[in-house]
Amino acid sequence: FKEDFGNRNGSIGLVFSGDQLMVEVVEEQIRLPEIRKMDLENPLYLGCYRGVNYFSGQLKVGDGMDSVSGDTRFERLWRLYRRLPDDLFLIAGYAMHLEKWYRDNRFCGRCGEEMKDSDSERARICEQCDHIVYPRLSPAVIVAVTRGERILLGRSSRFPKEMYSVLAGYVDPGEDLESTVSREIMEEANIRVKNIRYFGSQFWPFSDSLMIGFTAEYDGGEIMVDPEELEDARWFTKEEIPWVPDSLSISRQLIDWFVDSQG
């Protein structure tokens, strides 16, 4: 994302309203608007990619929209998946993460003074008490648990109707990742696991998370869901796989791995 850092030809503005991103629709194509740096209130420089500078921020009142052409609208970022090129979607996710962090750290949580940007790294610094805040990133595990020719999938009340996915949860202080895997699967579904293996990872901007994927094998227990975590959990063969998340997510990658492993 920092390639061509010295080349500063033009700029793109990533302007958010909550989790909604401002986009242009030109001839039925979604694109990010070209907004000059001076049109943004307190612009946050994201970096330079392929010769173009990227900034996030808020539009100045009564300014900025004159530099935007076409049909301009705000859309939820997750709805732009596959409608924006993958590289721009990832940049937009990065921008949304930093915008939330920046808004949440305008003032020092220790002494209440206004925070300033660091000159040397991505951080906010309190000049009064020397408190430093870095962008928040919450580690979470996500696990494909298999039992022979079946995979464990659960359904949360937060999911769209009839959607299932692999189980996931945040890492607690003092835990290693493997311990989190064992604890989360036991807490959510009453299942013991073994042979825990690393699968891959993915930044997930919608919850400021780093999703760390694992596979694991069934080692005992009968499914008993925690109703505060899940509405349902079941074992599925590859032929029985229900509606699952889109390929955007590492959860789908884990499910696809299971299906492929079954031949």
PDB file of C-alpha atoms in Angstrom:
ATOM      1  CA  PHE A   1       0.000   0.000   0.000  1.00  0.00           C
ATOM      2  CA  LYS A   2       2.991   2.337   0.377  1.00  0.00           C
ATOM      3  CA  GLU A   3       4.431   1.701  -3.078  1.00  0.00           C
ATOM      4  CA  ASP A   4       5.250   4.793  -5.180  1.00  0.00           C
ATOM      5  CA  PHE A   5       5.249   6.812  -1.964  1.00  0.00           C
ATOM      6  CA  GLY A   6       7.137   9.725  -3.511  1.00  0.00           C
ATOM      7  CA  ASN A   7       4.804  10.120  -6.476  1.00  0.00           C
ATOM      8  CA  ARG A   8       2.044  12.574  -5.558  1.00  0.00           C
ATOM      9  CA  ASN A   9      -0.195  12.885  -8.611  1.00  0.00           C
ATOM     10  CA  GLY A  10      -3.715  13.739  -7.438  1.00  0.00           C
ATOM     11  CA  SER A  11      -5.677  12.388  -4.491  1.00  0.00           C
ATOM     12  CA  ILE A  12      -8.696  10.297  -3.576  1.00  0.00           C
ATOM     13  CA  GLY A  13     -10.952  11.118  -0.636  1.00  0.00           C
ATOM     14  CA  LEU A  14     -12.528   8.417   1.514  1.00  0.00           C
ATOM     15  CA  VAL A  15     -15.329  10.228   3.278  1.00  0.00           C
ATOM     16  CA  PHE A  16     -17.357   8.374   5.883  1.00  0.00           C
ATOM     17  CA  SER A  17     -20.598   8.931   7.699  1.00  0.00           C
ATOM     18  CA  GLY A  18     -20.466   6.240  10.376  1.00  0.00           C
ATOM     19  CA  ASP A  19     -19.834   2.994   8.487  1.00  0.00           C
ATOM     20  CA  GLN A  20     -21.094   4.464   5.216  1.00  0.00           C
ATOM     21  CA  LEU A  21     -18.646   5.544   2.518  1.00  0.00           C
ATOM     22  CA  MET A  22     -19.233   8.289  -0.037  1.00  0.00           C
ATOM     23  CA  VAL A  23     -19.004   6.954  -3.598  1.00  0.00           C
ATOM     24  CA  GLU A  24     -19.710   8.156  -7.110  1.00  0.00           C
ATOM     25  CA  VAL A  25     -21.830   6.254  -9.580  1.00  0.00           C
ATOM     26  CA  VAL A  26     -20.757   7.094 -13.106  1.00  0.00           C
ATOM     27  CA  GLU A  27     -22.256   5.149 -16.016  1.00  0.00           C
ATOM     28  CA  GLU A  28     -23.376   2.447 -13.541  1.00  0.00           C
ATOM     29  CA  GLN A  29     -19.811   2.055 -12.221  1.00  0.00           C
ATOM     30  CA  ILE A  30     -18.966   2.579  -8.539  1.00  0.00           C
ATOM     31  CA  ARG A  31     -15.813   4.566  -7.898  1.00  0.00           C
ATOM     32  CA  LEU A  32     -14.170   6.598  -5.155  1.00  0.00           C
ATOM     33  CA  PRO A  33     -14.450  10.369  -5.713  1.00  0.00           C
ATOM     34  CA  GLU A  34     -11.454  12.514  -6.504  1.00  0.00           C
ATOM     35  CA  ILE A  35     -11.559  15.061  -3.710  1.00  0.00           C
ATOM     36  CA  ARG A  36      -8.753  17.535  -3.221  1.00  0.00           C
ATOM     37  CA  LYS A  37      -6.998  17.503   0.141  1.00  0.00           C
ATOM     38  CA  MET A  38      -8.169  21.081   0.906  1.00  0.00           C
ATOM     39  CA  ASP A  39     -11.811  19.944   0.602  1.00  0.00           C
ATOM     40  CA  LEU A  40     -11.536  17.657   3.636  1.00  0.00           C
ATOM     41  CA  GLU A  41     -11.856  18.714   7.263  1.00  0.00           C
ATOM     42  CA  ASN A  42      -8.810  17.465   9.226  1.00  0.00           C
ATOM     43  CA  PRO A  43      -7.683  15.079   6.467  1.00  0.00           C
ATOM     44  CA  LEU A  44      -5.945  11.897   7.575  1.00  0.00           C
ATOM     45  CA  TYR A  45      -3.252  10.803   5.136  1.00  0.00           C
ATOM     46  CA  LEU A  46      -3.490   7.076   4.431  1.00  0.00           C
ATOM     47  CA  GLY A  47      -0.648   6.596   1.967  1.00  0.00           C
ATOM     48  CA  CYS A  48       0.152   6.520  -1.727  1.00  0.00           C
ATOM     49  CA  TYR A  49      -0.900   3.641  -3.967  1.00  0.00           C
ATOM     50  CA  ARG A  50      -0.029   3.453  -7.667  1.00  0.00           C
ATOM     51  CA  GLY A  51       0.824   7.129  -7.791  1.00  0.00           C
ATOM     52  CA  VAL A  52      -2.372   8.346  -6.107  1.00  0.00           C
ATOM     53  CA  ASN A  53      -2.588   9.785  -2.601  1.00  0.00           C
ATOM     54  CA  TYR A  54      -5.442   8.646  -0.366  1.00  0.00           C
ATOM     55  CA  PHE A  55      -6.976  10.721   2.419  1.00  0.00           C
ATOM     56  CA  SER A  56      -9.898  10.153   4.750  1.00  0.00           C
ATOM     57  CA  GLY A  57     -11.879  12.795   6.571  1.00  0.00           C
ATOM     58  CA  GLN A  58     -15.079  14.791   6.674  1.00  0.00           C
ATOM     59  CA  LEU A  59     -16.167  17.213   3.950  1.00  0.00           C
ATOM     60  CA  LYS A  60     -16.009  20.858   4.952  1.00  0.00           C
ATOM     61  CA  VAL A  61     -19.410  22.451   5.409  1.00  0.00           C
ATOM     62  CA  GLY A  62     -20.427  24.130   2.154  1.00  0.00           C
ATOM     63  CA  ASP A  63     -17.313  22.908   0.332  1.00  0.00           C
ATOM     64  CA  GLY A  64     -16.017  19.808  -1.329  1.00  0.00           C
ATOM     65  CA  MET A  65     -19.140  18.635  -3.155  1.00  0.00           C
ATOM     66  CA  ASP A  66     -18.316  20.941  -6.091  1.00  0.00           C
ATOM     67  CA  SER A  67     -15.324  18.710  -6.812  1.00  0.00           C
ATOM     68  CA  VAL A  68     -17.473  15.570  -6.962  1.00  0.00           C
ATOM     69  CA  SER A  69     -19.169  14.687 -10.221  1.00  0.00           C
ATOM     70  CA  GLY A  70     -21.828  12.175 -11.153  1.00  0.00           C
ATOM     71  CA  ASP A  71     -24.383  10.605  -8.832  1.00  0.00           C
ATOM     72  CA  THR A  72     -22.859  10.840  -5.345  1.00  0.00           C
ATOM     73  CA  ARG A  73     -24.216   8.825  -2.445  1.00  0.00           C
ATOM     74  CA  PHE A  74     -23.268   7.171   0.847  1.00  0.00           C
ATOM     75  CA  GLU A  75     -23.328   3.357   1.000  1.00  0.00           C
ATOM     76  CA  ARG A  76     -22.430   0.873   3.736  1.00  0.00           C
ATOM     77  CA  LEU A  77     -18.942  -0.398   3.104  1.00  0.00           C
ATOM     78  CA  TRP A  78     -19.796  -4.106   3.222  1.00  0.00           C
ATOM     79  CA  ARG A  79     -22.356  -3.564   0.434  1.00  0.00           C
ATOM     80  CA  LEU A  80     -19.552  -2.350  -1.832  1.00  0.00           C
ATOM     81  CA  TYR A  81     -17.757  -5.696  -1.859  1.00  0.00           C
ATOM     82  CA  ARG A  82     -17.240  -6.801  -5.474  1.00  0.00           C
ATOM     83  CA  ARG A  83     -18.670  -3.481  -6.627  1.00  0.00           C
ATOM     84  CA  LEU A  84     -15.368  -1.752  -5.887  1.00  0.00           C
ATOM     85  CA  PRO A  85     -12.108  -3.310  -7.102  1.00  0.00           C
ATOM     86  CA  ASP A  86     -10.642  -5.538  -4.378  1.00  0.00           C
ATOM     87  CA  ASP A  87      -7.616  -3.309  -3.772  1.00  0.00           C
ATOM     88  CA  LEU A  88      -9.793  -0.205  -3.317  1.00  0.00           C
ATOM     89  CA  PHE A  89     -12.176  -2.102  -1.051  1.00  0.00           C
ATOM     90  CA  LEU A  90      -9.219  -3.030   1.197  1.00  0.00           C
ATOM     91  CA  ILE A  91      -8.028   0.580   1.228  1.00  0.00           C
ATOM     92  CA  ALA A  92     -11.545   1.706   2.170  1.00  0.00           C
ATOM     93  CA  GLY A  93     -11.594  -0.819   5.034  1.00  0.00           C
ATOM     94  CA  TYR A  94      -8.252   0.487   6.252  1.00  0.00           C
ATOM     95  CA  ALA A  95      -9.586   4.046   6.050  1.00  0.00           C
ATOM     96  CA  MET A  96     -12.751   3.212   8.002  1.00  0.00           C
ATOM     97  CA  HIS A  97     -10.673   1.550  10.734  1.00  0.00           C
ATOM     98  CA  LEU A  98      -8.412   4.592  11.110  1.00  0.00           C
ATOM     99  CA  GLU A  99     -11.306   7.072  10.969  1.00  0.00           C
ATOM    100  CA  LYS A 100     -13.037   5.339  13.902  1.00  0.00           C
ATOM    101  CA  TRP A 101      -9.776   5.222  15.850  1.00  0.00           C
ATOM    102  CA  TYR A 102      -9.102   8.897  15.140  1.00  0.00           C
ATOM    103  CA  ARG A 103     -12.616   9.991  16.217  1.00  0.00           C
ATOM    104  CA  ASP A 104     -12.409   7.925  19.405  1.00  0.00           C
ATOM    105  CA  ASN A 105      -9.067   9.446  20.407  1.00  0.00           C
ATOM    106  CA  ARG A 106      -9.491  13.182  19.952  1.00  0.00           C
ATOM    107  CA  PHE A 107      -8.828  13.648  23.674  1.00  0.00           C
ATOM    108  CA  CYS A 108      -6.568  11.826  26.092  1.00  0.00           C
ATOM    109  CA  GLY A 109      -8.271   9.094  28.073  1.00  0.00           C
ATOM    110  CA  ARG A 110      -5.829   9.649  30.926  1.00  0.00           C
ATOM    111  CA  CYS A 111      -5.898  13.418  31.494  1.00  0.00           C
ATOM    112  CA  GLY A 112      -8.466  14.801  29.021  1.00  0.00           C
ATOM    113  CA  GLU A 113      -6.116  16.998  26.990  1.00  0.00           C
ATOM    114  CA  GLU A 114      -6.375  17.157  23.203  1.00  0.00           C
ATOM    115  CA  MET A 115      -4.330  14.477  21.446  1.00  0.00           C
ATOM    116  CA  LYS A 116      -1.864  15.277  18.647  1.00  0.00           C
ATOM    117  CA  ASP A 117      -0.576  13.227  15.737  1.00  0.00           C
ATOM    118  CA  SER A 118       2.864  11.667  16.099  1.00  0.00           C
ATOM    119  CA  ASP A 119       5.443  12.907  13.593  1.00  0.00           C
ATOM    120  CA  SER A 120       7.173   9.539  13.341  1.00  0.00           C
ATOM    121  CA  GLU A 121       4.492   6.814  13.425  1.00  0.00           C
ATOM    122  CA  ARG A 122       0.759   6.128  13.237  1.00  0.00           C
ATOM    123  CA  ALA A 123      -0.106   7.179  16.780  1.00  0.00           C
ATOM    124  CA  ARG A 124      -1.864   9.871  18.827  1.00  0.00           C
ATOM    125  CA  ILE A 125       0.152  11.539  21.583  1.00  0.00           C
ATOM    126  CA  CYS A 126      -0.858  13.582  24.607  1.00  0.00           C
ATOM    127  CA  GLU A 127       1.734  16.307  25.108  1.00  0.00           C
ATOM    128  CA  GLN A 128       0.457  16.909  28.642  1.00  0.00           C
ATOM    129  CA  CYS A 129       1.028  13.425  30.124  1.00  0.00           C
ATOM    130  CA  ASP A 130       2.930  11.622  27.301  1.00  0.00           C
ATOM    131  CA  HIS A 131       0.155   9.046  26.859  1.00  0.00           C
ATOM    132  CA  ILE A 132       0.422   7.323  23.439  1.00  0.00           C
ATOM    133  CA  VAL A 133      -2.468   5.580  21.663  1.00  0.00           C
ATOM    134  CA  TYR A 134      -1.988   3.316  18.643  1.00  0.00           C
ATOM    135  CA  PRO A 135      -4.738   2.142  16.279  1.00  0.00           C
ATOM    136  CA  ARG A 136      -6.832  -0.524  17.974  1.00  0.00           C
ATOM    137  CA  LEU A 137      -6.665  -4.057  16.600  1.00  0.00           C
ATOM    138  CA  SER A 138      -8.529  -6.827  18.422  1.00  0.00           C
ATOM    139  CA  PRO A 139      -7.289 -10.407  17.830  1.00  0.00           C
ATOM    140  CA  ALA A 140      -9.991 -13.032  17.353  1.00  0.00           C
ATOM    141  CA  VAL A 141      -9.886 -16.705  16.398  1.00  0.00           C
ATOM    142  CA  ILE A 142     -12.194 -18.328  13.854  1.00  0.00           C
ATOM    143  CA  VAL A 143     -12.271 -22.109  13.618  1.00  0.00           C
ATOM    144  CA  ALA A 144     -13.366 -24.875  11.262  1.00  0.00           C
ATOM    145  CA  VAL A 145     -14.039 -27.875  13.532  1.00  0.00           C
ATOM    146  CA  THR A 146     -14.377 -31.151  11.631  1.00  0.00           C
ATOM    147  CA  ARG A 147     -15.701 -34.537  12.707  1.00  0.00           C
ATOM    148  CA  GLY A 148     -14.851 -36.971   9.933  1.00  0.00           C
ATOM    149  CA  GLU A 149     -17.032 -35.965   6.972  1.00  0.00           C
ATOM    150  CA  ARG A 150     -18.842 -33.195   8.871  1.00  0.00           C
ATOM    151  CA  ILE A 151     -18.100 -29.610   9.880  1.00  0.00           C
ATOM    152  CA  LEU A 152     -19.456 -27.693  12.859  1.00  0.00           C
ATOM    153  CA  LEU A 153     -21.419 -24.586  11.870  1.00  0.00           C
ATOM    154  CA  GLY A 154     -23.340 -22.223  14.118  1.00  0.00           C
ATOM    155  CA  ARG A 155     -25.934 -19.525  13.703  1.00  0.00           C
ATOM    156  CA  SER A 156     -25.916 -16.226  15.609  1.00  0.00           C
ATOM    157  CA  SER A 157     -28.980 -14.033  16.094  1.00  0.00           C
ATOM    158  CA  ARG A 158     -26.966 -11.272  14.402  1.00  0.00           C
ATOM    159  CA  PHE A 159     -26.764 -13.237  11.138  1.00  0.00           C
ATOM    160  CA  PRO A 160     -29.223 -12.838   8.280  1.00  0.00           C
ATOM    161  CA  LYS A 161     -32.024 -15.400   8.419  1.00  0.00           C
ATOM    162  CA  GLU A 162     -30.870 -18.986   7.718  1.00  0.00           C
ATOM    163  CA  MET A 163     -27.141 -18.114   7.526  1.00  0.00           C
ATOM    164  CA  TYR A 164     -24.614 -20.334   9.331  1.00  0.00           C
ATOM    165  CA  SER A 165     -20.852 -19.977   9.760  1.00  0.00           C
ATOM    166  CA  VAL A 166     -17.854 -21.415  11.577  1.00  0.00           C
ATOM    167  CA  LEU A 167     -17.422 -20.386  15.218  1.00  0.00           C
ATOM    168  CA  ALA A 168     -15.291 -17.444  16.330  1.00  0.00           C
ATOM    169  CA  GLY A 169     -14.401 -15.398  19.396  1.00  0.00           C
ATOM    170  CA  TYR A 170     -12.039 -12.788  20.800  1.00  0.00           C
ATOM    171  CA  VAL A 171      -8.763 -13.567  22.550  1.00  0.00           C
ATOM    172  CA  ASP A 172      -8.804 -12.878  26.295  1.00  0.00           C
ATOM    173  CA  PRO A 173      -5.863 -11.254  28.112  1.00  0.00           C
ATOM    174  CA  GLY A 174      -3.296 -13.864  29.117  1.00  0.00           C
ATOM    175  CA  GLU A 175      -4.412 -16.408  26.503  1.00  0.00           C
ATOM    176  CA  ASP A 176      -2.477 -17.914  23.633  1.00  0.00           C
ATOM    177  CA  LEU A 177      -4.403 -18.491  20.407  1.00  0.00           C
ATOM    178  CA  GLU A 178      -4.733 -22.242  20.808  1.00  0.00           C
ATOM    179  CA  SER A 179      -6.239 -21.796  24.261  1.00  0.00           C
ATOM    180  CA  THR A 180      -8.741 -19.343  22.829  1.00  0.00           C
ATOM    181  CA  VAL A 181      -9.752 -21.889  20.184  1.00  0.00           C
ATOM    182  CA  SER A 182     -10.411 -24.577  22.822  1.00  0.00           C
ATOM    183  CA  ARG A 183     -12.242 -22.199  25.174  1.00  0.00           C
ATOM    184  CA  GLU A 184     -14.486 -20.621  22.533  1.00  0.00           C
ATOM    185  CA  ILE A 185     -15.613 -23.919  21.018  1.00  0.00           C
ATOM    186  CA  MET A 186     -16.338 -25.332  24.470  1.00  0.00           C
ATOM    187  CA  GLU A 187     -18.184 -22.187  25.623  1.00  0.00           C
ATOM    188  CA  GLU A 188     -20.301 -21.811  22.506  1.00  0.00           C
ATOM    189  CA  ALA A 189     -21.014 -25.434  21.582  1.00  0.00           C
ATOM    190  CA  ASN A 190     -19.805 -27.705  24.440  1.00  0.00           C
ATOM    191  CA  ILE A 191     -17.354 -29.448  22.077  1.00  0.00           C
ATOM    192  CA  ARG A 192     -13.737 -30.412  22.886  1.00  0.00           C
ATOM    193  CA  VAL A 193     -11.182 -30.117  20.074  1.00  0.00           C
ATOM    194  CA  LYS A 194      -7.703 -31.413  19.234  1.00  0.00           C
ATOM    195  CA  ASN A 195      -5.074 -31.086  16.481  1.00  0.00           C
ATOM    196  CA  ILE A 196      -5.457 -27.308  16.276  1.00  0.00           C
ATOM    197  CA  ARG A 197      -3.665 -25.974  13.200  1.00  0.00           C
ATOM    198  CA  TYR A 198      -3.134 -22.475  11.849  1.00  0.00           C
ATOM    199  CA  PHE A 199      -5.017 -21.744   8.606  1.00  0.00           C
ATOM    200  CA  GLY A 200      -4.574 -18.035   7.784  1.00  0.00           C
ATOM    201  CA  SER A 201      -5.550 -14.538   8.868  1.00  0.00           C
ATOM    202  CA  GLN A 202      -7.599 -11.583   7.704  1.00  0.00           C
ATOM    203  CA  PHE A 203      -8.055  -7.990   8.781  1.00  0.00           C
ATOM    204  CA  TRP A 204     -11.752  -7.322   9.381  1.00  0.00           C
ATOM    205  CA  PRO A 205     -12.483  -3.565   9.440  1.00  0.00           C
ATOM    206  CA  PHE A 206     -16.106  -3.869  10.551  1.00  0.00           C
ATOM    207  CA  SER A 207     -15.062  -4.812  14.090  1.00  0.00           C
ATOM    208  CA  ASP A 208     -11.439  -3.571  14.089  1.00  0.00           C
ATOM    209  CA  SER A 209     -10.373  -7.210  14.307  1.00  0.00           C
ATOM    210  CA  LEU A 210      -7.550  -9.397  13.118  1.00  0.00           C
ATOM    211  CA  MET A 211      -9.282 -12.707  12.394  1.00  0.00           C
ATOM    212  CA  ILE A 212      -6.875 -15.618  12.901  1.00  0.00           C
ATOM    213  CA  GLY A 213      -8.141 -18.782  11.268  1.00  0.00           C
ATOM    214  CA  PHE A 214      -7.602 -22.330  12.532  1.00  0.00           C
ATOM    215  CA  THR A 215      -8.739 -25.845  11.758  1.00  0.00           C
ATOM    216  CA  ALA A 216      -9.382 -28.359  14.541  1.00  0.00           C
ATOM    217  CA  GLU A 217     -10.760 -31.868  14.988  1.00  0.00           C
ATOM    218  CA  TYR A 218     -13.571 -33.104  17.227  1.00  0.00           C
ATOM    219  CA  ASP A 219     -12.348 -34.626  20.504  1.00  0.00           C
ATOM    220  CA  GLY A 220     -15.556 -35.219  22.433  1.00  0.00           C
ATOM    221  CA  GLY A 221     -18.794 -33.770  23.736  1.00  0.00           C
ATOM    222  CA  GLU A 222     -22.334 -33.276  22.457  1.00  0.00           C
ATOM    223  CA  ILE A 223     -23.540 -29.983  21.034  1.00  0.00           C
ATOM    224  CA  MET A 224     -25.114 -27.710  23.626  1.00  0.00           C
ATOM    225  CA  VAL A 225     -25.228 -24.080  22.521  1.00  0.00           C
ATOM    226  CA  ASP A 226     -24.754 -21.060  24.732  1.00  0.00           C
ATOM    227  CA  PRO A 227     -27.956 -19.093  23.978  1.00  0.00           C
ATOM    228  CA  GLU A 228     -26.155 -15.818  24.586  1.00  0.00           C
ATOM    229  CA  GLU A 229     -23.746 -16.690  21.761  1.00  0.00           C
ATOM    230  CA  LEU A 230     -25.674 -18.880  19.312  1.00  0.00           C
ATOM    231  CA  GLU A 231     -29.208 -19.723  18.271  1.00  0.00           C
ATOM    232  CA  ASP A 232     -28.176 -23.074  16.819  1.00  0.00           C
ATOM    233  CA  ALA A 233     -25.145 -25.250  16.001  1.00  0.00           C
ATOM    234  CA  ARG A 234     -25.028 -28.455  13.973  1.00  0.00           C
ATOM    235  CA  TRP A 235     -22.742 -30.868  12.130  1.00  0.00           C
ATOM    236  CA  PHE A 236     -23.057 -30.621   8.322  1.00  0.00           C
ATOM    237  CA  THR A 237     -21.723 -32.775   5.505  1.00  0.00           C
ATOM    238  CA  LYS A 238     -20.522 -30.970   2.389  1.00  0.00           C
ATOM    239  CA  GLU A 239     -23.834 -31.774   0.681  1.00  0.00           C
ATOM    240  CA  GLU A 240     -25.775 -30.240   3.573  1.00  0.00           C
ATOM    241  CA  ILE A 241     -23.881 -26.923   3.776  1.00  0.00           C
ATOM    242  CA  PRO A 242     -26.505 -24.150   4.284  1.00  0.00           C
ATOM    243  CA  TRP A 243     -26.273 -20.493   3.319  1.00  0.00           C
ATOM    244  CA  VAL A 244     -22.833 -19.304   4.478  1.00  0.00           C
ATOM    245  CA  PRO A 245     -20.908 -15.991   4.311  1.00  0.00           C
ATOM    246  CA  ASP A 246     -19.566 -14.593   1.052  1.00  0.00           C
ATOM    247  CA  SER A 247     -16.020 -15.277  -0.105  1.00  0.00           C
ATOM    248  CA  LEU A 248     -15.032 -11.863   1.288  1.00  0.00           C
ATOM    249  CA  SER A 249     -14.570 -13.467   4.695  1.00  0.00           C
ATOM    250  CA  ILE A 250     -12.082 -15.964   6.060  1.00  0.00           C
ATOM    251  CA  SER A 251     -15.073 -17.886   7.434  1.00  0.00           C
ATOM    252  CA  ARG A 252     -16.062 -18.766   3.872  1.00  0.00           C
ATOM    253  CA  GLN A 253     -12.461 -19.675   3.062  1.00  0.00           C
ATOM    254  CA  LEU A 254     -12.477 -22.150   5.956  1.00  0.00           C
ATOM    255  CA  ILE A 255     -15.776 -23.658   4.809  1.00  0.00           C
ATOM    256  CA  ASP A 256     -14.493 -23.909   1.229  1.00  0.00           C
ATOM    257  CA  TRP A 257     -11.355 -25.640   2.583  1.00  0.00           C
ATOM    258  CA  PHE A 258     -13.559 -28.251   4.268  1.00  0.00           C
ATOM    259  CA  VAL A 259     -15.635 -28.837   1.118  1.00  0.00           C
ATOM    260  CA  ASP A 260     -12.478 -29.209  -0.991  1.00  0.00           C
ATOM    261  CA  SER A 261     -10.976 -31.639   1.534  1.00  0.00           C
ATOM    262  CA  GLN A 262     -13.953 -33.965   1.078  1.00  0.00           C
ATOM    263  CA  GLY A 263     -13.180 -34.600  -2.597  1.00  0.00           C
TER     264      GLY A 263
END
